């Protein structure tokens, strides 16, 4: 497989995997293997060269590839072939979302000597749901809402919430693949939290999911609406996504959020800027995004890309 990726072996000459081996009687007569005798040149070839490959292994005998090339090829083989096969072999059906969210919240709130111990405790709960931000987002968001409910019931305090959200963010950043390169004409989206919002988990989830969907994503945490307006005035953006808390609904912030969105539209370099919103409020109230003047809202970061694309098509038709 490595030789094929490097281009040192012709895949058409290795369909059955036995063409470089001496012919044995056990292979004769089988439909899946052709006789090596039919491949040997009529006369003994001279020493193999780049232009005249060896009949035995069909390699082009190119110069030995560099260490960096071998490393890149091996990494590609591991990512594309080895890891998917291992994941498929060891995949188990995830438990119901609510049950897993309760277990995840328990692990996050349990006494722990450090964040590494917390991550080790919660990883077995998260792993059955998949290996991408798309797959894990619904569980993580449900766990955040569970933490909010426990805070409302005086089961945990603000410090415990902050520590738990930091652990979830570390789990996301730790499992994320290196940033993919996107075409320069890929849509540009700015993901940020509303000034004054201390919970950034929703923004982290949105960043991962949109980047995996092919968007050119940048993030920011402006300290004020004025700073936010300067951001959108200084660069061309296709979409602005404002992520509120995944833990609390923030119902009392709706009027302020509406004013912020109106100010952003007025300041934007793109007169057709599309604004989307996310957070617990919009997960539990599917129509709340329209009341604050946004163009789109989604009940999960996993469906954010689809919600934005629907809003863009709706605007083009309008």
Coordinates of C-alpha atoms in Angstrom, one line a residue:
X1 CA 0.0 0.0 0.0
X2 CA 2.8 2.4 0.8
X3 CA 4.6 1.6 -2.5
X4 CA 1.4 2.3 -4.4
X5 CA 0.9 5.6 -2.7
X6 CA 4.5 6.6 -3.5
X7 CA 3.9 5.6 -7.1
X8 CA 6.7 3.0 -7.0
X9 CA 4.3 0.2 -7.9
X10 CA 1.7 0.1 -10.7
X11 CA -1.6 -0.8 -9.0
X12 CA -2.9 -2.3 -12.2
X13 CA -0.1 -4.9 -12.0
X14 CA -1.0 -5.8 -8.4
X15 CA -4.7 -6.4 -8.5
X16 CA -4.4 -9.8 -7.0
X17 CA -1.4 -9.2 -4.8
X18 CA 0.6 -12.2 -6.1
X19 CA 2.1 -10.9 -9.4
X20 CA 5.5 -10.4 -7.9
X21 CA 5.7 -13.9 -6.5
X22 CA 7.0 -17.0 -8.2
X23 CA 4.1 -19.1 -9.6
X24 CA 3.2 -22.1 -7.5
X25 CA 1.0 -25.0 -8.5
X26 CA -1.5 -24.1 -5.9
X27 CA -2.2 -20.9 -7.7
X28 CA -2.6 -22.4 -11.2
X29 CA -6.1 -22.7 -12.5
X30 CA -7.5 -20.1 -10.0
X31 CA -9.5 -17.2 -11.6
X32 CA -8.1 -14.6 -9.2
X33 CA -4.4 -15.1 -10.0
X34 CA -2.7 -15.0 -13.4
X35 CA 0.4 -17.0 -14.2
X36 CA 3.7 -15.2 -13.8
X37 CA 4.9 -17.0 -16.8
X38 CA 2.6 -14.9 -19.0
X39 CA 4.2 -11.8 -17.6
X40 CA 7.9 -12.7 -18.0
X41 CA 9.6 -11.1 -21.1
X42 CA 10.6 -13.6 -23.7
X43 CA 14.2 -13.0 -23.0
X44 CA 16.0 -12.4 -19.7
X45 CA 15.9 -8.6 -19.1
X46 CA 19.0 -6.6 -18.3
X47 CA 19.4 -4.9 -15.0
X48 CA 16.3 -3.0 -14.0
X49 CA 16.2 0.8 -14.6
X50 CA 13.7 3.5 -14.3
X51 CA 12.7 3.1 -17.9
X52 CA 12.9 -0.7 -17.8
X53 CA 11.2 -2.0 -14.6
X54 CA 12.1 -5.3 -13.0
X55 CA 9.6 -8.0 -14.2
X56 CA 9.6 -9.6 -10.8
X57 CA 8.2 -6.8 -8.7
X58 CA 7.2 -4.2 -11.3
X59 CA 8.8 -1.4 -9.3
X60 CA 10.2 1.6 -11.1
X61 CA 13.3 1.6 -8.9
X62 CA 13.0 5.3 -8.2
X63 CA 15.5 6.9 -5.8
X64 CA 14.8 6.3 -2.2
X65 CA 12.2 8.8 -1.0
X66 CA 13.0 11.3 1.7
X67 CA 12.2 10.7 5.3
X68 CA 9.5 13.4 5.1
X69 CA 7.9 11.7 2.1
X70 CA 7.8 8.4 3.9
X71 CA 6.4 10.0 7.0
X72 CA 3.7 11.8 5.0
X73 CA 2.7 8.6 3.2
X74 CA 2.6 6.5 6.3
X75 CA 0.5 9.1 8.1
X76 CA -2.0 9.1 5.1
X77 CA -2.2 5.3 5.2
X78 CA -2.8 5.3 8.9
X79 CA -5.5 7.9 8.7
X80 CA -7.3 6.6 5.6
X81 CA -7.0 2.9 6.2
X82 CA -5.8 1.7 9.6
X83 CA -7.8 4.0 11.9
X84 CA -11.1 3.6 10.1
X85 CA -10.7 -0.2 10.2
X86 CA -9.9 -0.1 13.9
X87 CA -12.8 2.2 14.7
X88 CA -15.2 0.1 12.8
X89 CA -14.0 -3.1 14.5
X90 CA -14.3 -1.6 18.0
X91 CA -17.4 0.6 17.5
X92 CA -20.2 0.0 20.0
X93 CA -23.8 1.4 19.9
X94 CA -24.0 4.5 22.1
X95 CA -26.4 4.6 25.0
X96 CA -29.4 6.9 25.0
X97 CA -28.4 10.6 24.8
X98 CA -30.0 11.6 28.1
X99 CA -28.4 8.7 30.0
X100 CA -25.0 9.4 28.5
X101 CA -25.3 13.1 29.3
X102 CA -26.0 12.3 32.9
X103 CA -23.0 10.1 33.1
X104 CA -20.9 12.7 31.5
X105 CA -22.1 15.4 33.9
X106 CA -21.3 13.0 36.8
X107 CA -17.7 12.5 35.5
X108 CA -17.2 16.3 35.1
X109 CA -18.4 17.1 38.6
X110 CA -16.7 14.3 40.4
X111 CA -13.7 15.3 42.6
X112 CA -10.5 15.0 40.5
X113 CA -6.8 15.8 41.1
X114 CA -6.6 17.6 37.7
X115 CA -7.9 18.0 34.3
X116 CA -6.0 15.0 32.9
X117 CA -7.8 12.8 35.4
X118 CA -11.1 14.3 34.4
X119 CA -10.5 13.8 30.7
X120 CA -9.5 10.1 31.4
X121 CA -12.8 9.7 33.3
X122 CA -15.1 11.2 30.6
X123 CA -13.5 9.8 27.5
X124 CA -15.1 6.3 27.8
X125 CA -18.5 8.1 27.9
X126 CA -17.8 10.3 24.9
X127 CA -16.1 7.7 22.7
X128 CA -19.1 5.6 21.7
X129 CA -20.7 8.6 20.0
X130 CA -17.9 9.0 17.4
X131 CA -14.6 10.6 16.7
X132 CA -15.6 14.0 15.2
X133 CA -17.1 17.2 16.5
X134 CA -20.3 16.5 14.4
X135 CA -20.8 13.2 16.2
X136 CA -20.0 14.4 19.7
X137 CA -21.7 17.8 19.7
X138 CA -25.2 16.6 20.6
X139 CA -23.9 14.7 23.6
X140 CA -21.7 17.6 24.8
X141 CA -24.5 20.1 24.4
X142 CA -26.9 17.9 26.3
X143 CA -24.3 17.5 29.1
X144 CA -23.9 21.3 29.3
X145 CA -27.7 21.7 29.7
X146 CA -27.6 19.0 32.4
X147 CA -25.0 21.0 34.2
X148 CA -27.2 24.0 34.0
X149 CA -30.1 22.1 35.5
X150 CA -27.9 20.9 38.3
X151 CA -26.7 24.4 39.0
X152 CA -30.4 25.6 39.2
X153 CA -31.0 22.8 41.7
X154 CA -28.0 23.9 43.8
X155 CA -26.2 20.6 43.1
X156 CA -23.1 22.5 41.8
X157 CA -21.8 26.0 41.9
X158 CA -20.3 28.4 39.3
X159 CA -16.8 27.2 39.8
X160 CA -17.8 23.6 39.1
X161 CA -19.5 24.7 35.9
X162 CA -16.5 26.6 34.8
X163 CA -14.2 23.7 35.5
X164 CA -16.5 21.2 33.7
X165 CA -16.8 23.4 30.6
X166 CA -13.0 23.8 30.5
X167 CA -12.7 20.0 30.5
X168 CA -15.2 19.6 27.7
X169 CA -13.3 22.2 25.6
X170 CA -10.0 20.4 26.3
X171 CA -11.6 17.2 25.1
X172 CA -12.7 18.8 21.9
X173 CA -9.4 20.5 21.2
X174 CA -7.5 17.3 22.0
X175 CA -9.4 15.1 19.5
X176 CA -9.5 17.6 16.7
X177 CA -7.5 16.9 13.6
X178 CA -5.0 19.4 12.3
X179 CA -6.7 22.4 10.6
X180 CA -7.5 21.6 7.0
X181 CA -6.6 24.0 4.2
X182 CA -9.6 25.4 2.3
X183 CA -9.9 27.1 -1.1
X184 CA -9.5 30.8 -1.0
X185 CA -13.1 31.2 -2.3
X186 CA -14.5 29.1 0.6
X187 CA -17.2 31.1 2.5
X188 CA -15.7 33.1 5.4
X189 CA -17.4 32.9 8.8
X190 CA -16.6 34.7 12.1
X191 CA -17.5 32.7 15.2
X192 CA -17.7 34.7 18.4
X193 CA -19.4 35.0 21.8
X194 CA -21.5 37.9 22.7
X195 CA -19.6 40.5 24.7
X196 CA -19.9 39.5 28.4
X197 CA -20.5 35.8 27.7
X198 CA -18.2 33.7 29.8
X199 CA -19.2 30.3 28.3
X200 CA -17.3 29.7 25.1
X201 CA -18.0 26.0 24.6
X202 CA -20.7 26.8 22.0
X203 CA -18.2 28.8 20.0
X204 CA -15.6 26.0 20.2
X205 CA -18.2 23.4 18.9
X206 CA -19.3 25.8 16.1
X207 CA -15.7 26.4 15.1
X208 CA -14.9 22.7 14.8
X209 CA -18.1 21.8 12.9
X210 CA -18.0 24.7 10.4
X211 CA -14.3 24.1 9.7
X212 CA -15.0 20.4 9.1
X213 CA -17.7 21.5 6.6
X214 CA -15.3 23.5 4.5
X215 CA -15.7 27.0 5.9
X216 CA -12.8 29.4 6.5
X217 CA -13.4 30.0 10.2
X218 CA -12.0 32.7 12.4
X219 CA -12.9 33.3 16.0
X220 CA -13.0 36.3 18.3
X221 CA -14.1 37.4 21.7
X222 CA -14.8 41.1 21.5
X223 CA -15.0 43.0 24.8
X224 CA -17.8 45.3 23.6
X225 CA -20.3 45.9 20.8
X226 CA -18.1 48.7 19.5
X227 CA -15.2 46.3 19.2
X228 CA -17.4 43.8 17.4
X229 CA -18.6 46.4 15.0
X230 CA -15.0 47.3 14.2
X231 CA -14.3 43.6 13.5
X232 CA -17.1 43.2 10.9
X233 CA -16.2 46.6 9.3
X234 CA -12.6 45.7 8.9
X235 CA -12.9 42.4 7.0
X236 CA -15.3 40.8 4.5
X237 CA -17.4 38.2 6.1
X238 CA -20.1 35.9 4.5
X239 CA -21.5 34.8 7.9
X240 CA -21.3 35.9 11.5
X241 CA -22.2 33.3 14.1
X242 CA -22.9 34.4 17.7
X243 CA -22.7 31.6 20.2
X244 CA -24.4 32.0 23.5
X245 CA -24.1 29.7 26.5
X246 CA -24.8 26.0 26.1
X247 CA -25.5 25.9 29.9
X248 CA -28.1 28.7 30.5
X249 CA -30.9 30.0 28.3
X250 CA -30.0 33.7 28.8
X251 CA -33.6 34.8 28.1
X252 CA -33.0 38.2 29.6
X253 CA -30.3 38.8 26.9
X254 CA -32.7 38.7 23.9
X255 CA -33.2 42.4 23.6
X256 CA -29.5 43.1 23.9
X257 CA -28.7 40.4 21.4
X258 CA -31.2 42.0 19.0
X259 CA -29.5 45.4 19.3
X260 CA -26.1 43.8 18.8
X261 CA -27.2 42.1 15.6
X262 CA -28.7 45.4 14.3
X263 CA -25.5 47.3 15.0
X264 CA -23.4 44.5 13.3
X265 CA -25.5 44.7 10.1
X266 CA -25.1 48.5 10.0
X267 CA -21.3 48.3 10.4
X268 CA -20.6 45.3 8.2
X269 CA -18.5 45.7 5.1
X270 CA -20.8 43.1 3.5
X271 CA -24.3 44.6 3.1
X272 CA -25.7 41.1 2.8
X273 CA -24.1 39.7 5.9
X274 CA -25.9 36.6 7.2
X275 CA -26.1 36.3 11.0
X276 CA -26.7 33.0 12.8
X277 CA -27.1 32.4 16.5
X278 CA -26.7 29.3 18.8
X279 CA -26.9 28.3 22.4
X280 CA -29.3 26.7 24.8
X281 CA -32.1 29.2 24.2
X282 CA -32.1 28.4 20.5
X283 CA -31.8 24.7 21.1
X284 CA -35.0 24.7 23.2
X285 CA -36.9 27.3 21.3
X286 CA -36.7 26.7 17.5
X287 CA -38.2 30.1 16.6
X288 CA -36.2 32.3 19.0
X289 CA -33.6 33.2 16.4
X290 CA -36.1 35.1 14.4
X291 CA -37.2 37.2 17.3
X292 CA -33.6 38.6 17.7
X293 CA -33.2 39.5 14.1
X294 CA -31.0 36.7 13.0
X295 CA -31.1 34.9 9.7
X296 CA -30.6 31.4 11.0
X297 CA -30.4 29.4 14.2
X298 CA -29.8 25.7 15.0
X299 CA -30.5 23.4 17.8
X300 CA -27.0 22.0 17.7
X301 CA -23.6 22.8 16.3
X302 CA -23.9 19.6 14.3
X303 CA -26.7 21.1 12.3
X304 CA -25.3 24.6 12.1
X305 CA -23.8 24.2 8.6
X306 CA -27.1 23.0 7.2
X307 CA -29.1 25.8 8.9
X308 CA -26.7 28.4 7.4
X309 CA -26.9 26.9 3.9
X310 CA -30.7 26.9 4.1
X311 CA -30.7 30.6 5.1
X312 CA -28.3 31.4 2.2
X313 CA -30.5 29.6 -0.3
X314 CA -33.6 31.4 1.1
X315 CA -31.9 34.8 0.7
X316 CA -30.8 34.0 -2.9
X317 CA -34.4 33.1 -3.8
X318 CA -35.7 36.2 -2.1

